[in-house]
N, CA, C and O atoms as a Tinker XYZ file with bonds, in Angstrom:
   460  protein
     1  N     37.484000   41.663000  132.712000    73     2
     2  CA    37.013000   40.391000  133.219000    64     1     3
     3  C     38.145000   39.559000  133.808000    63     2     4     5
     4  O     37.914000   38.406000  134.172000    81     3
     5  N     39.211000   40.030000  133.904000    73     3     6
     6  CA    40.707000   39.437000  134.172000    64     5     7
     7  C     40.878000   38.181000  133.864000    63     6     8     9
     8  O     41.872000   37.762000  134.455000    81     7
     9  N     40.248000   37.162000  133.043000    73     7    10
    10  CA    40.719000   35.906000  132.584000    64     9    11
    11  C     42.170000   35.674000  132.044000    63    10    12    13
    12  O     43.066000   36.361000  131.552000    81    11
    13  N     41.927000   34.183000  132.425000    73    11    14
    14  CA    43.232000   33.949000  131.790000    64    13    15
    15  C     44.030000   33.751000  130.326000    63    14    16    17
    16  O     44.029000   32.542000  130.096000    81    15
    17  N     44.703000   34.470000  129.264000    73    15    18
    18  CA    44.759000   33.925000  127.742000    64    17    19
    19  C     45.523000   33.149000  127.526000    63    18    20    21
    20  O     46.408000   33.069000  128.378000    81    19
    21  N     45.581000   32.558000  126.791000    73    19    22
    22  CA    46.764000   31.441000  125.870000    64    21    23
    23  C     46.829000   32.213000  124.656000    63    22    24    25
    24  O     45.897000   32.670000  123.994000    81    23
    25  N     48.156000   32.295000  124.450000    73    23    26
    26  CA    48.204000   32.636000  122.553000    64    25    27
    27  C     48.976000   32.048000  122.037000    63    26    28    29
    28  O     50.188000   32.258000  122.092000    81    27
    29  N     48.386000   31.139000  121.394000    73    27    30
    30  CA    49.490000   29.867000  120.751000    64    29    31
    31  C     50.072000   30.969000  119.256000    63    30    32    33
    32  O     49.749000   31.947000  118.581000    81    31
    33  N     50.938000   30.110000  119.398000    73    31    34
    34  CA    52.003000   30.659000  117.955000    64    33    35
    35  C     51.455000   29.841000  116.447000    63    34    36    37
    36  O     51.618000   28.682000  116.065000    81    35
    37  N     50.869000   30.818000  115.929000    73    35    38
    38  CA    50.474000   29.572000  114.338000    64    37    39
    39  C     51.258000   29.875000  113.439000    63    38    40    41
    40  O     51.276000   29.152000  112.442000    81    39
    41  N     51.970000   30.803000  113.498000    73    39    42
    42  CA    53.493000   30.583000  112.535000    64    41    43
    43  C     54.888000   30.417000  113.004000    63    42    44    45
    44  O     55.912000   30.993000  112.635000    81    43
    45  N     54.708000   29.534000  113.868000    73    43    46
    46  CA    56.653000   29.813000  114.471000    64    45    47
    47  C     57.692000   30.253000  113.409000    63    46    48    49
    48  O     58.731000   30.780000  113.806000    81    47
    49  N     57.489000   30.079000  112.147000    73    47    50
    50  CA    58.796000   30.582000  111.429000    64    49    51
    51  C     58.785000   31.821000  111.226000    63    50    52    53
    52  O     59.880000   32.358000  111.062000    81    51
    53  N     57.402000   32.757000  111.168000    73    51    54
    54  CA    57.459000   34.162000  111.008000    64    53    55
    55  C     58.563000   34.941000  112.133000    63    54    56    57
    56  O     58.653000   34.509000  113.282000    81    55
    57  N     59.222000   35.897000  111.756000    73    55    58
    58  CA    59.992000   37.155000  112.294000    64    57    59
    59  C     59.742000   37.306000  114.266000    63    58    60    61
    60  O     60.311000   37.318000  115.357000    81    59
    61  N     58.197000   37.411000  113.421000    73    59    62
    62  CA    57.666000   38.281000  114.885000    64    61    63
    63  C     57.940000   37.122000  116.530000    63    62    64    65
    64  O     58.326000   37.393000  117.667000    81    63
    65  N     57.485000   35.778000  115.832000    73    63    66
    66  CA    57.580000   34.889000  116.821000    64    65    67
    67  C     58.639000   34.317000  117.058000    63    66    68    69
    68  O     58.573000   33.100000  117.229000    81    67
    69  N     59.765000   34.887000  117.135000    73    67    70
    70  CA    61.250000   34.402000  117.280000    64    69    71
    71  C     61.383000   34.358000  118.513000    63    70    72    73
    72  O     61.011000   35.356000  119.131000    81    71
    73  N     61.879000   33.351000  119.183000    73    71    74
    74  CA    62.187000   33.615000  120.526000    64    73    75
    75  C     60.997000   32.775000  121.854000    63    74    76    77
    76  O     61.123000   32.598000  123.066000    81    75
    77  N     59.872000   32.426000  120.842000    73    75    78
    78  CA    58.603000   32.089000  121.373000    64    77    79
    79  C     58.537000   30.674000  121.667000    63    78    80    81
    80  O     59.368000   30.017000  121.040000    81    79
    81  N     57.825000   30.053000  122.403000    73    79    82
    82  CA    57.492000   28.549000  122.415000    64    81    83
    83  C     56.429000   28.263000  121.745000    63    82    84    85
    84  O     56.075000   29.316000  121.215000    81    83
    85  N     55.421000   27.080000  121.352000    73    83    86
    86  CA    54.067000   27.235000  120.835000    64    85    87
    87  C     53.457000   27.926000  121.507000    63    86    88    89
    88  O     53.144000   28.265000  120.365000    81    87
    89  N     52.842000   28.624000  122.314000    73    87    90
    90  CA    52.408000   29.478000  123.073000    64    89    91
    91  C     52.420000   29.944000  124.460000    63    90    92    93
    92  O     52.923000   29.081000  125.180000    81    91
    93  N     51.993000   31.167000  125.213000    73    91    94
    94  CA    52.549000   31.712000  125.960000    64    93    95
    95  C     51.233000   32.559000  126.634000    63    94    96    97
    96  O     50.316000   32.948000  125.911000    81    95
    97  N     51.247000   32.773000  127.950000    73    95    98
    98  CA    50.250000   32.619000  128.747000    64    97    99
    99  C     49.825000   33.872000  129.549000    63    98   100   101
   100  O     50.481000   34.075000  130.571000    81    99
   101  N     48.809000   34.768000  129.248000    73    99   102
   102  CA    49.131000   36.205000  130.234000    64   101   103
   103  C     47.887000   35.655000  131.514000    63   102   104   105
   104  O     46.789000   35.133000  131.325000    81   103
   105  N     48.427000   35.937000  132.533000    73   103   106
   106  CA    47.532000   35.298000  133.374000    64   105   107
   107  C     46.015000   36.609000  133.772000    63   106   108   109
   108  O     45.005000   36.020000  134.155000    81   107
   109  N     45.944000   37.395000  133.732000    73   107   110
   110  CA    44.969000   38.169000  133.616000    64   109   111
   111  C     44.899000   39.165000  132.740000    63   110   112   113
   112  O     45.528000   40.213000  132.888000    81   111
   113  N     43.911000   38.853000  131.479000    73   111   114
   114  CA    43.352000   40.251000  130.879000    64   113   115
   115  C     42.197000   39.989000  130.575000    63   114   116   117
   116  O     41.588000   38.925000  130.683000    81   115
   117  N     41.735000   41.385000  130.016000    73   115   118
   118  CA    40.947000   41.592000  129.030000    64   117   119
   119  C     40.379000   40.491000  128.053000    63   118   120   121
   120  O     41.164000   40.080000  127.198000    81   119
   121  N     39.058000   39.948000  128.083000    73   119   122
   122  CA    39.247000   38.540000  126.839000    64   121   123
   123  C     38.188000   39.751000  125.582000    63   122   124   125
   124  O     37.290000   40.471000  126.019000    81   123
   125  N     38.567000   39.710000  124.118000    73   123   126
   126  CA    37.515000   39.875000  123.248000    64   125   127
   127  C     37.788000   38.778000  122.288000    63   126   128   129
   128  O     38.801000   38.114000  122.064000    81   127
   129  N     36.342000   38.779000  121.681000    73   127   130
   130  CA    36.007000   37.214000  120.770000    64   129   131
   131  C     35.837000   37.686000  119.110000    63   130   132   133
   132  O     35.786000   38.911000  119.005000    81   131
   133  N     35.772000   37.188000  118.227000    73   131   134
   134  CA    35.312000   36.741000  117.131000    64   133   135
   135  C     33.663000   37.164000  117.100000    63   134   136   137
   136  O     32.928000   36.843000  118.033000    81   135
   137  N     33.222000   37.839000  116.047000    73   135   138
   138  CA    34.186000   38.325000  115.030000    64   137   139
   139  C     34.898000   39.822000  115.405000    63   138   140   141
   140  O     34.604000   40.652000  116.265000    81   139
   141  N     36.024000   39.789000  114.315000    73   139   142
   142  CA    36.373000   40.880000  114.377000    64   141   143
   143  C     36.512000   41.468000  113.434000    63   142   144   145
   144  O     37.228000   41.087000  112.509000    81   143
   145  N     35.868000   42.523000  113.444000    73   143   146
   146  CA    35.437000   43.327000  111.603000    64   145   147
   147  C     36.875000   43.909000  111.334000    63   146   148   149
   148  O     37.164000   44.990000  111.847000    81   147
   149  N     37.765000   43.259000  110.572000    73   147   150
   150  CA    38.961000   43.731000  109.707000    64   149   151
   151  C     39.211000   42.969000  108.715000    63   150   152   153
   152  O     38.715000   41.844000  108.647000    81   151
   153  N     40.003000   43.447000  107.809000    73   151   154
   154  CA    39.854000   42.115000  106.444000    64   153   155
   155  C     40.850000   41.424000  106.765000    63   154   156   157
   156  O     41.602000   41.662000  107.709000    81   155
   157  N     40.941000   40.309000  105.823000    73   155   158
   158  CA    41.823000   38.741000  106.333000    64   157   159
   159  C     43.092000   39.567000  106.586000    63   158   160   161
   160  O     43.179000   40.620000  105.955000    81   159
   161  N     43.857000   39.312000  107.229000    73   159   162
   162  CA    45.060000   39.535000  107.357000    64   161   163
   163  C     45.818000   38.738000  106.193000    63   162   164   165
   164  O     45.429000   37.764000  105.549000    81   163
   165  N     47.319000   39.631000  106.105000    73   163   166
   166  CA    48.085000   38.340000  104.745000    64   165   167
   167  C     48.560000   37.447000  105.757000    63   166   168   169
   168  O     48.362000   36.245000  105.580000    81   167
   169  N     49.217000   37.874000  106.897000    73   167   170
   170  CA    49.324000   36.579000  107.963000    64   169   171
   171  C     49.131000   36.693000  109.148000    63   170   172   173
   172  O     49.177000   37.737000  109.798000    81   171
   173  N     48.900000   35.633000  109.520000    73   171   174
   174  CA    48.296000   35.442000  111.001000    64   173   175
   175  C     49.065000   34.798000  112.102000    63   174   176   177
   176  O     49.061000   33.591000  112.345000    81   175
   177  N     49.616000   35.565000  112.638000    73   175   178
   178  CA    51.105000   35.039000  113.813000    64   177   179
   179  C     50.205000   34.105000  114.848000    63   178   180   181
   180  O     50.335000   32.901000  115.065000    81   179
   181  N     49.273000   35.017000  115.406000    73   179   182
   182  CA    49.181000   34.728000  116.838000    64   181   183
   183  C     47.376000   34.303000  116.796000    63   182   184   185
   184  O     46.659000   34.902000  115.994000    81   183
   185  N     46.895000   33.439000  117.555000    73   183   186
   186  CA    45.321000   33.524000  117.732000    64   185   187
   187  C     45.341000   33.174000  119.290000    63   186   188   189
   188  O     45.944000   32.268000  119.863000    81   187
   189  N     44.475000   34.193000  119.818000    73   187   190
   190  CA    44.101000   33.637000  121.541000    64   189   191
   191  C     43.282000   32.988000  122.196000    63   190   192   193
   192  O     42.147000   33.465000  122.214000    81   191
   193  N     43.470000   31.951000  122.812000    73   191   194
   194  CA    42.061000   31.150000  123.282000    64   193   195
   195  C     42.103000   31.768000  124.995000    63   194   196   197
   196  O     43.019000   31.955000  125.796000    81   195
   197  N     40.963000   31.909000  125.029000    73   195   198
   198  CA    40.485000   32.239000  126.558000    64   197   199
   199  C     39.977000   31.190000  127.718000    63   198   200   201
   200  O     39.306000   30.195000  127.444000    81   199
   201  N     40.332000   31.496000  128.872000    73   199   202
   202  CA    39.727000   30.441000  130.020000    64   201   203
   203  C     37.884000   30.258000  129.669000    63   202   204   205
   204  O     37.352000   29.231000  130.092000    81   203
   205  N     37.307000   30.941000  129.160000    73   203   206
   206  CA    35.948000   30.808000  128.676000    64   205   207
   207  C     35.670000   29.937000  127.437000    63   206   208   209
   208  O     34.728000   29.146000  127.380000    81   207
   209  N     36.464000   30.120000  126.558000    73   207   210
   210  CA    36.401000   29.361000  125.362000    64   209   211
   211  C     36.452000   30.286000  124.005000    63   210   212   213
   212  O     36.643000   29.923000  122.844000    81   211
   213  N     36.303000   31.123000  124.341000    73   211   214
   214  CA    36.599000   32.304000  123.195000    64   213   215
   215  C     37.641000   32.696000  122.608000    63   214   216   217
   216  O     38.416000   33.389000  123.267000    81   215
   217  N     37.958000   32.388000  121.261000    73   215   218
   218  CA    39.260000   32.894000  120.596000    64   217   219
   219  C     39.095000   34.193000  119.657000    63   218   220   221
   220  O     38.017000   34.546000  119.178000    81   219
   221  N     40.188000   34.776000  119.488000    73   219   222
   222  CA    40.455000   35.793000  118.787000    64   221   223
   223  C     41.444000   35.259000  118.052000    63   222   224   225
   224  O     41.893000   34.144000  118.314000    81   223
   225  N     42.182000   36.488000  116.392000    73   223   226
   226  CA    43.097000   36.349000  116.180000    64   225   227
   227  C     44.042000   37.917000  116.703000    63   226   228   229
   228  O     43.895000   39.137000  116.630000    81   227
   229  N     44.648000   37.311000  117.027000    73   227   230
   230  CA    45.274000   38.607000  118.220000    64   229   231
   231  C     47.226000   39.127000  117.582000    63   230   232   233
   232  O     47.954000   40.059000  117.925000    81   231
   233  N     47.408000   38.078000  116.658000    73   231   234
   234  CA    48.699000   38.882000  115.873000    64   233   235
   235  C     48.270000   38.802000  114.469000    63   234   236   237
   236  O     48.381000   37.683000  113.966000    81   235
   237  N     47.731000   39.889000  113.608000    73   235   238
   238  CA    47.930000   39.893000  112.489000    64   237   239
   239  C     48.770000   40.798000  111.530000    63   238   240   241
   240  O     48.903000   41.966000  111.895000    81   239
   241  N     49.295000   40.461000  110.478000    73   239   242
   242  CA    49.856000   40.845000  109.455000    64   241   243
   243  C     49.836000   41.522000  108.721000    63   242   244   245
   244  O     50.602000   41.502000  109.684000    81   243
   245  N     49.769000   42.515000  107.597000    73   243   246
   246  CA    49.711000   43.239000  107.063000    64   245   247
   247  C     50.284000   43.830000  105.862000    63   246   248   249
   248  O     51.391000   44.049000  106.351000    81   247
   249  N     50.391000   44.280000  104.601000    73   247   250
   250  CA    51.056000   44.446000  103.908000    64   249   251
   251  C     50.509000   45.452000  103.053000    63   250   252   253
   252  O     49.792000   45.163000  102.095000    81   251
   253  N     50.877000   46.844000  103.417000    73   251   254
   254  CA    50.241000   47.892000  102.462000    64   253   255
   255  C     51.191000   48.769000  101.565000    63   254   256   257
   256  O     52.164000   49.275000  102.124000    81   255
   257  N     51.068000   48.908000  100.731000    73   255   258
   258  CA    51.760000   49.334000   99.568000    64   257   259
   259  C     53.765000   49.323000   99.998000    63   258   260   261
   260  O     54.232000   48.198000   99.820000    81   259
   261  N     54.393000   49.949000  100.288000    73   259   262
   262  CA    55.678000   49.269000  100.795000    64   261   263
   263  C     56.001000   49.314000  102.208000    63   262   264   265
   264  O     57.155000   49.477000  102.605000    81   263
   265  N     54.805000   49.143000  103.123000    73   263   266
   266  CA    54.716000   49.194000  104.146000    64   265   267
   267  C     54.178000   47.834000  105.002000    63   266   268   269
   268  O     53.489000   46.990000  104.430000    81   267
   269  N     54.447000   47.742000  106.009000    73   267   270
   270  CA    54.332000   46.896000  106.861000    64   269   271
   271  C     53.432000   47.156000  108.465000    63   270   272   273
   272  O     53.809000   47.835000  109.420000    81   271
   273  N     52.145000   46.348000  108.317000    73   271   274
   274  CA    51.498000   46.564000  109.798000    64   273   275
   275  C     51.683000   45.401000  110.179000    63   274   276   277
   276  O     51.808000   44.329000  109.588000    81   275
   277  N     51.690000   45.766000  111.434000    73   275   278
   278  CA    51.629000   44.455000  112.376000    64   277   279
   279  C     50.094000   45.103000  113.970000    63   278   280   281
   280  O     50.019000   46.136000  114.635000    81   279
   281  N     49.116000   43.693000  113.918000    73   279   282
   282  CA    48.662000   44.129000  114.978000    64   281   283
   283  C     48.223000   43.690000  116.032000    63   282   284   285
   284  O     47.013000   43.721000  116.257000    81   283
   285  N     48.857000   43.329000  116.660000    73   283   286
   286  CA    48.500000   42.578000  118.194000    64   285   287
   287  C     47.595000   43.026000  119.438000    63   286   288   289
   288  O     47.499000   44.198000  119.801000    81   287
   289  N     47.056000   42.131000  119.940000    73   287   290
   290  CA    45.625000   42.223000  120.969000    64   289   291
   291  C     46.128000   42.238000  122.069000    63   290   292   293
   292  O     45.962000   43.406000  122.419000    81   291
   293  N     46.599000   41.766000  122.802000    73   291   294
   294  CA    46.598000   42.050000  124.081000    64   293   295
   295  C     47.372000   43.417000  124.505000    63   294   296   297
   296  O     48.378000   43.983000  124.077000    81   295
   297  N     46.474000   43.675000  125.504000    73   295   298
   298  CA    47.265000   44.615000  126.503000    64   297   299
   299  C     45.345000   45.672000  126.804000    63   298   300   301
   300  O     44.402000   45.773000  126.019000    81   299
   301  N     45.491000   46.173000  128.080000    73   299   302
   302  CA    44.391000   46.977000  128.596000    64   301   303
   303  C     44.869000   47.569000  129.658000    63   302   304   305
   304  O     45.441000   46.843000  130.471000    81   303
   305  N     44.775000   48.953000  129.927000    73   303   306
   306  CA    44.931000   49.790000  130.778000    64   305   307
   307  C     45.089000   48.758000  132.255000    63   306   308   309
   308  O     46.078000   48.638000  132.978000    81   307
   309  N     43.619000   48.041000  132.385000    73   307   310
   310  CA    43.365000   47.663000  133.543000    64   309   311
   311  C     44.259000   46.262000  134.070000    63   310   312   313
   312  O     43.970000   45.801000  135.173000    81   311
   313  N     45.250000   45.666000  133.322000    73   311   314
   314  CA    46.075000   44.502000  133.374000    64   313   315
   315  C     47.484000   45.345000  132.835000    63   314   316   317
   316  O     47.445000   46.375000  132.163000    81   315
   317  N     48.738000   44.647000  133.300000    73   315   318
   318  CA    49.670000   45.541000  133.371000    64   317   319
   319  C     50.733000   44.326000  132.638000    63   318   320   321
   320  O     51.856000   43.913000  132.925000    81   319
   321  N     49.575000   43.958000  131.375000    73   319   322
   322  CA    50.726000   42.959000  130.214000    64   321   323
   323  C     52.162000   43.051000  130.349000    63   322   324   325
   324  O     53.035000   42.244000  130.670000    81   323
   325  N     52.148000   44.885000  129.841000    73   323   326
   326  CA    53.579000   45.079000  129.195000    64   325   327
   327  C     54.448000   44.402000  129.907000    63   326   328   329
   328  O     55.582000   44.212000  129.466000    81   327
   329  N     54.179000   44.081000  130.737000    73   327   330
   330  CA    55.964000   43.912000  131.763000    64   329   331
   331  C     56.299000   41.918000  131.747000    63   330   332   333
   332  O     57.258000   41.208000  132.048000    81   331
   333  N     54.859000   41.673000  131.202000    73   331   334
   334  CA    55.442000   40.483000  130.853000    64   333   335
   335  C     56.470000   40.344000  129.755000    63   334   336   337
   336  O     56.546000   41.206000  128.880000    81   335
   337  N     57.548000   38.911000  129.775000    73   335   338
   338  CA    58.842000   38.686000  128.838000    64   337   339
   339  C     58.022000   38.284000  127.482000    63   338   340   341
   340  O     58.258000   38.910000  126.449000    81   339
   341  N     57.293000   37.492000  127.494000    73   339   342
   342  CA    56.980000   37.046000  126.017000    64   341   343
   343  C     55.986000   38.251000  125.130000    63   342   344   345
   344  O     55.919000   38.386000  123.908000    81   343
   345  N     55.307000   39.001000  126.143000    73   343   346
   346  CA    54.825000   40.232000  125.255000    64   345   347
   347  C     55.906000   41.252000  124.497000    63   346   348   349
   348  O     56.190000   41.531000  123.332000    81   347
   349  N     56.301000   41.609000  125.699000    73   347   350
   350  CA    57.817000   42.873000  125.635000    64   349   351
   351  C     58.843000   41.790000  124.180000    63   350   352   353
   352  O     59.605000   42.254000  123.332000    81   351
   353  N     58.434000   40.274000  124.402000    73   351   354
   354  CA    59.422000   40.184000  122.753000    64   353   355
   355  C     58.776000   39.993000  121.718000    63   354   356   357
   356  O     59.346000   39.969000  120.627000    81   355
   357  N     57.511000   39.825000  121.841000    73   355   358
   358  CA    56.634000   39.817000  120.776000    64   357   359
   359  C     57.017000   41.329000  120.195000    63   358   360   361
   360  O     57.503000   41.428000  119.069000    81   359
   361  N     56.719000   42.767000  121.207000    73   359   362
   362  CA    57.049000   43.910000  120.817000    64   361   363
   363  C     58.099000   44.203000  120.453000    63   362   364   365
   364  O     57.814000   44.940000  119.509000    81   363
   365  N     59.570000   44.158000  120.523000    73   363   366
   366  CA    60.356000   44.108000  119.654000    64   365   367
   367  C     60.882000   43.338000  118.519000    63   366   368   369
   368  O     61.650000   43.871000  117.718000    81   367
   369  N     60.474000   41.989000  118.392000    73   367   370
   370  CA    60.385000   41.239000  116.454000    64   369   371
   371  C     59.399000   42.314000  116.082000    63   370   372   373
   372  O     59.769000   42.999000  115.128000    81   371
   373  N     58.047000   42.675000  116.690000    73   371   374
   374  CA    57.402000   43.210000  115.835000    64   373   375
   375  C     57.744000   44.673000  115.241000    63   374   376   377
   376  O     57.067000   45.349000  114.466000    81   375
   377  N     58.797000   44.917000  115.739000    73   375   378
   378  CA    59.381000   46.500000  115.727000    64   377   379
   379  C     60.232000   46.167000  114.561000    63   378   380   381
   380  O     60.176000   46.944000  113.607000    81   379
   381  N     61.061000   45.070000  114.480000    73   379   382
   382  CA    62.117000   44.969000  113.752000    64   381   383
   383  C     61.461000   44.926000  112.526000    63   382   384   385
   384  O     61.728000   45.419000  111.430000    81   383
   385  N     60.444000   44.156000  112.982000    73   383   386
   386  CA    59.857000   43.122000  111.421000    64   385   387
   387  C     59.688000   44.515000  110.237000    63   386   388   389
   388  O     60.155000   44.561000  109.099000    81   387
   389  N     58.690000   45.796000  111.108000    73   387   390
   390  CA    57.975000   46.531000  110.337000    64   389   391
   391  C     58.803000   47.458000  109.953000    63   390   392   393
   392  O     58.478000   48.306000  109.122000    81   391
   393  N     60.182000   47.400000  110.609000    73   391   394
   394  CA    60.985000   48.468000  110.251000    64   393   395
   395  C     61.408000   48.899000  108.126000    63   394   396   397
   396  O     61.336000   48.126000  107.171000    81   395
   397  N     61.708000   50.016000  108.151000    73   395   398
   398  CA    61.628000   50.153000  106.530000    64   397   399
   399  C     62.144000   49.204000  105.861000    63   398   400   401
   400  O     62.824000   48.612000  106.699000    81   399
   401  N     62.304000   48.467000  104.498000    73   399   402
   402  CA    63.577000   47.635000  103.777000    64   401   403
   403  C     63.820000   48.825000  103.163000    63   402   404   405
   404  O     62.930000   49.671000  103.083000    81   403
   405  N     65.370000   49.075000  102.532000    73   403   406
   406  CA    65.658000   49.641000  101.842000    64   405   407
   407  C     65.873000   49.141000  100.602000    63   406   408   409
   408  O     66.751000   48.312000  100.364000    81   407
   409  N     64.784000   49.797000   99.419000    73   407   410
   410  CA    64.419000   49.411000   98.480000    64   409   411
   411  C     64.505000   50.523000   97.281000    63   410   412   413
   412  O     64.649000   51.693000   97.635000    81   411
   413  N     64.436000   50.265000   96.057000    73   411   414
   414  CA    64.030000   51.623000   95.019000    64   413   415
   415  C     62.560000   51.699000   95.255000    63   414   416   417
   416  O     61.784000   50.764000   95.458000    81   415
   417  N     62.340000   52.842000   95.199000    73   415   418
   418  CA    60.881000   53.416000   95.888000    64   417   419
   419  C     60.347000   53.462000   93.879000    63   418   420   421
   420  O     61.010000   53.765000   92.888000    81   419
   421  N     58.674000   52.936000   94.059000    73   419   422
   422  CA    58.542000   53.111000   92.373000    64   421   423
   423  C     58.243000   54.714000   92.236000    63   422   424   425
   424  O     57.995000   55.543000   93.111000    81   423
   425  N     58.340000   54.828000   91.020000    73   423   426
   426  CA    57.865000   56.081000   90.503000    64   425   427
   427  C     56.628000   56.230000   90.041000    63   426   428   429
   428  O     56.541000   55.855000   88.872000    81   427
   429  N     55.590000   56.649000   90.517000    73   427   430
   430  CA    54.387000   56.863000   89.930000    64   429   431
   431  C     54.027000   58.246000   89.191000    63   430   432   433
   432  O     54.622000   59.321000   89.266000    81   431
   433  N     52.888000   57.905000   88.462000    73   431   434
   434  CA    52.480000   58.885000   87.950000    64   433   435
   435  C     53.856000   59.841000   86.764000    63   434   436   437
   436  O     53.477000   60.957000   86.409000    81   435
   437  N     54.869000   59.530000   86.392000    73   435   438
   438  CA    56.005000   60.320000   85.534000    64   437   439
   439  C     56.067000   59.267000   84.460000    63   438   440   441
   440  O     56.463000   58.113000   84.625000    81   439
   441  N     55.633000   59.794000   83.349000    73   439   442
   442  CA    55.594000   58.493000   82.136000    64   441   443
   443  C     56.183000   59.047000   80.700000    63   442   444   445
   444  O     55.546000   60.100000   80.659000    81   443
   445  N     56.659000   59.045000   79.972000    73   443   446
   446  CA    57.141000   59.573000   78.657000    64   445   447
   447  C     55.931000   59.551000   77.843000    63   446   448   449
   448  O     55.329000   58.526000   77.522000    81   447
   449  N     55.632000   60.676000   77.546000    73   447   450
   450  CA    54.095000   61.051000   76.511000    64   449   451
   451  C     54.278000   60.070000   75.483000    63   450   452   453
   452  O     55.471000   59.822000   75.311000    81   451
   453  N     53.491000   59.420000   74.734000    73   451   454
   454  CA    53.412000   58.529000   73.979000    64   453   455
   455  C     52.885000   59.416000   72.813000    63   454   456   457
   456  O     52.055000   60.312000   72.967000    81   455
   457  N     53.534000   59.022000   71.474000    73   455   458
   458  CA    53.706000   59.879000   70.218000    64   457   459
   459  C     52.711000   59.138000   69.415000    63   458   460
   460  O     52.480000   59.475000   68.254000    81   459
């Protein structure tokens, strides 16, 4: 539909949005709306409002066992996002963010038999 998005920043202090202003503008994509069947995110970077009036939440957060998702909305074959600056840095905080910590990994399942 090539509209225009806004994706304001609702956490400027998070990782991912380093580098960002309150929000940042792709001039033609793809718009999808609310709802969107996934469970709450633990945080929510980014939400997009559309030239129509339709918002999404378009950066969410993630936190699965010592792992890290991150998942962001924009981009479609038919609009050529990537080459915008504020996407391309959204994509690398978000690279950094999810990268491993080095941590003691737990031990599951190995327990001393109980007498």
């Amino acid at each position: 539909d090539g509209k225009m998005e806004r994706i304001w920043i609702v956490a400027p202090w998070h990782p991912i949005a380093e580098g960002l202003g309150d929000y940042f503008e792709i001039e033609h994509t793809e718009m999808y709306g609310e709802p969107f069947d996934i469970p709450p995110p633990d945080e929510l970077v980014f939400i997009s409002w559309f030239e129509g009036g339709e918002v999404f939440r378009s950066g969410c957060c993630f936190y699965r066992g010592m792992g890290k998702i991150f998942y962001f909305r924009p981009g479609h074959e038919t609009y050529p996002i990537y080459y915008d600056k504020s996407v391309q840095r959204v994509i690398i905080n978000a690279v950094k963010w999810v990268k491993p910590v080095k941590r003691p990994k737990p031990i599951l399942g190995h327990f001393k038999q109980i007498k």
